[in-house]
Amino acid sequence: MKAFLNKKIDFSNFVIFDGAMGTMLQTYGLKAGELPESYNILHPEIIKKVHKGYLDAGADVITTNTFGANRLKLKKYGYDVTEIVSAGVNIALETAQEKLVALDIGPIGQLMKPYGSLSFEDAYDLFKEQLIIGSKAGADLILIETMSDIYEMKAAILAAKENTSLPVIATMTFQKDRRTLTGTDPLTMVNVVSSLGVDALGINCSLGPREMLPIIEEVLLYSTLPVISQPNAGMPKLVDGKTIFNVGPEEFAEYAKKIAEKGAIILGGCCGTTSDHIKALRNAISGLKPVKRHVKPMTAVSSFSKTVIIGDGVTVIGEKLNPTGRKRLQTALKSGDMEYVLRQALLQQDAGAHILNVNAGLPEIDEKATMLNIVRELSSSISIPLQIDSANSDVIEAAVRIYNGKPIINSVNGKKQIMDDIFPIVKKYGACVIGLTLDENGIPSRAEDRFKIAERIVKTAEEYGILKENLLIDCLVIAASAQQDDVKEIVKAVRLVKEYLGVKTVLGVSNVSFGLPNRSLLNRTFLAMALEAGLDAPIIDPTDKEVMGTVNAFNVLWGHDKYAKYYISEYASAEKEPDARKVLASSDLGDIESIIINGLVEDAQSKVNEMLNFLTPTQIIDEYLIPALDKVGRKYETGEIFLPQLIQSAETAKSAFEAIKSYIVKTGAGNTSISKGKIILATVRGDIHDIGKNIVKILLENYGFDVIDLGKDVPEEEIIKHIKAHNVRLVGLSALMTTTAQNMAKTIKAIRAEGLDCGIMVGGAVLNPEFARNIGADYYGKDAQEAVRIAQEFFSA
């Protein structure tokens, strides 16, 4: 935050941001569906008036009117990114004078691959364009806000860090279940976002201050960076045709004060807040001093939805995605069989692995391309974090860059050239990294010499600015069959590293048994010795029940498994349901339910074709596919899986349905239509965001409904035309922005005026049940799974 200090912002005091822009522009005449950013060109005096209102209310930072100023959005309206962003920054600078101007960067409005069409590289380029223009125009800092996808956030942060020298503040938007739309929890947000080198982080939008308070508290538990809070002024309501928010300035300020007292240091508002809210906030914290927080650093890695804190019990790193000595995996990598790779990943995850090591080092293949394919495939299908394993720094950087989370890099060692190659990557992406205790002279036999290499690795990492908590040391396991006397030295070295360097430790445990019979016995015995010496993260085969038994027993005996809860759940009953491990490990493809739940797209068609030898298409759909989708839905609703896995399962079910349709066409086995009802979906006029609508479409189609997708920014008359043409009985309308929610009301009114006999369900981030009732909707779908339930009940009535 040093750049702030150059502007005389003292972080021994609070920093106040402004409030809403879009909802303020509505009060000045912005029509529903009109582009807010166009006011930078058409009505700069109104933008100045909004900025001045917040400055007069006591804001230290005002935010440019550039939230949606990306090329994809502006192109539709005929505007250029340069003119909109430059004008937005210039207006703010003219108004701010000695105050700070934050370049506002919002989400692009599309799902990213593999769930949508937007690639990581495309997202990066869109953000890069905005950021370069805004930086050149003179913005003082960057605010990346309202992100619901941690992957999109990563693209935006990298674009900011690589193309500007400005400080970066990053905020995500959470739902009441304490998850973002794509399933990221507060801990994961903190771990991933802070690792990318931002200057402050926090939460904005979606929730009012009361609902945001407990989520901010969780962020404050983990973040060593300054924390920002920008809640909405409650939830929107439609009153006399106008969208209003239900939390007034005094109540808003009351909760803002509570948030400040918990430790947040940067405060402001989002949708529905006005200059009165910011003034009340400023008055409420007058006389307060920021809380001095003492957050314990953690060694942690993350996927998009799950964070593993290393050292909090034994952390198991699965070893089976390394082709060395594994002929079947070698064959899969050579042929590009990602389904086999995914099955091996699922086996390890199901068996209890917390992290998966991934290696694609085969001389016969393009290692970088293969590694990227694996990382993308696993990122969309499994919930546990990855460890990127390669001897090639180019492969490591490419994989770490596109990974949706914070991984471990495997590895560096004591060789200067290797550290010079790898440590800059570690620093840039904030990854954790394993340091191997070998150097130009090889692997030392004595524990003390291994310790010296470890000490040198730690010291060099610190010189690169790498935090000690991002380091793990591997004292390197040698085969007992070859160097028996060294085994004790390995254990001793682990103890030295833990006692004197204060970093976490890793060992490739199964190397100890190489060349000897009954390897599992040696592995689990050595594992117990190493764990007692301070080993934090063994790299093992998690499908070896005996080895995992040692892990589970150690966690009980060392006090990690409190009250032996996990141990009891694993071993109290000999009669346990078959798990996915057994299903996936079987000689055939496994059952269709497991295939759909685990998102094995290619296996789905093969399995359905196999089932068609014994069952009719209707039996497969009603007795297998729909129940499997229902189970996926329940897992999603209970937080066992998240949006990416939900979509992956839906795509797998779609593959199964396609196999059935092909069979019907080929054999004439029945009606080629398996539709359970026609549904129109549309994002209303003026709104070009279609993430939510597209997710709903995927699920509805996989439950057998015929979806007519009219796209985004759809006029009322177009929707009415298609209702009549297709005799549609159920219509789904979506709106993401507060400024376009009113058009949803107009659309419903127009449909009713035509006397059309159809049900209307609505959904979107700015909606709630009360708003839905007020605008005349029949149903409110809080998410895609609820939309499916509504459709099922509607067509069965």
Short mmCIF file of C-alpha atoms in Angstrom, two decimals, residues 11 44 83 98 161 168 179 194 198 221 346 348 519 526 569 576 619 624 676 700 766:
data_model
loop_
_atom_site.label_atom_id
_atom_site.label_comp_id
_atom_site.label_asym_id
_atom_site.label_seq_id
_atom_site.Cartn_x
_atom_site.Cartn_y
_atom_site.Cartn_z
CA PHE A 11 -3.27 3.60 7.13
CA PRO A 44 -20.19 14.06 -17.94
CA GLU A 83 -13.02 6.85 -25.22
CA GLU A 98 -6.22 15.79 -4.03
CA LYS A 161 0.16 -6.55 -12.25
CA VAL A 168 -4.58 -3.21 -6.81
CA ARG A 179 -19.71 -18.98 -1.34
CA SER A 194 -3.45 -12.44 -1.70
CA VAL A 198 -2.74 -7.41 -4.48
CA LEU A 221 -9.32 -14.31 10.30
CA LEU A 346 -11.00 -39.19 -8.63
CA GLN A 348 -7.12 -40.58 -5.14
CA ARG A 519 6.53 -52.43 -0.18
CA PHE A 526 8.87 -45.40 7.43
CA SER A 569 -16.29 -42.65 10.86
CA LYS A 576 -19.84 -49.57 4.58
CA GLN A 619 -36.03 -46.72 -18.72
CA TYR A 624 -30.99 -43.80 -14.20
CA LYS A 676 -40.84 -32.85 -21.07
CA LEU A 700 -33.06 -27.79 -17.93
CA VAL A 766 -30.26 -8.58 -8.03
#
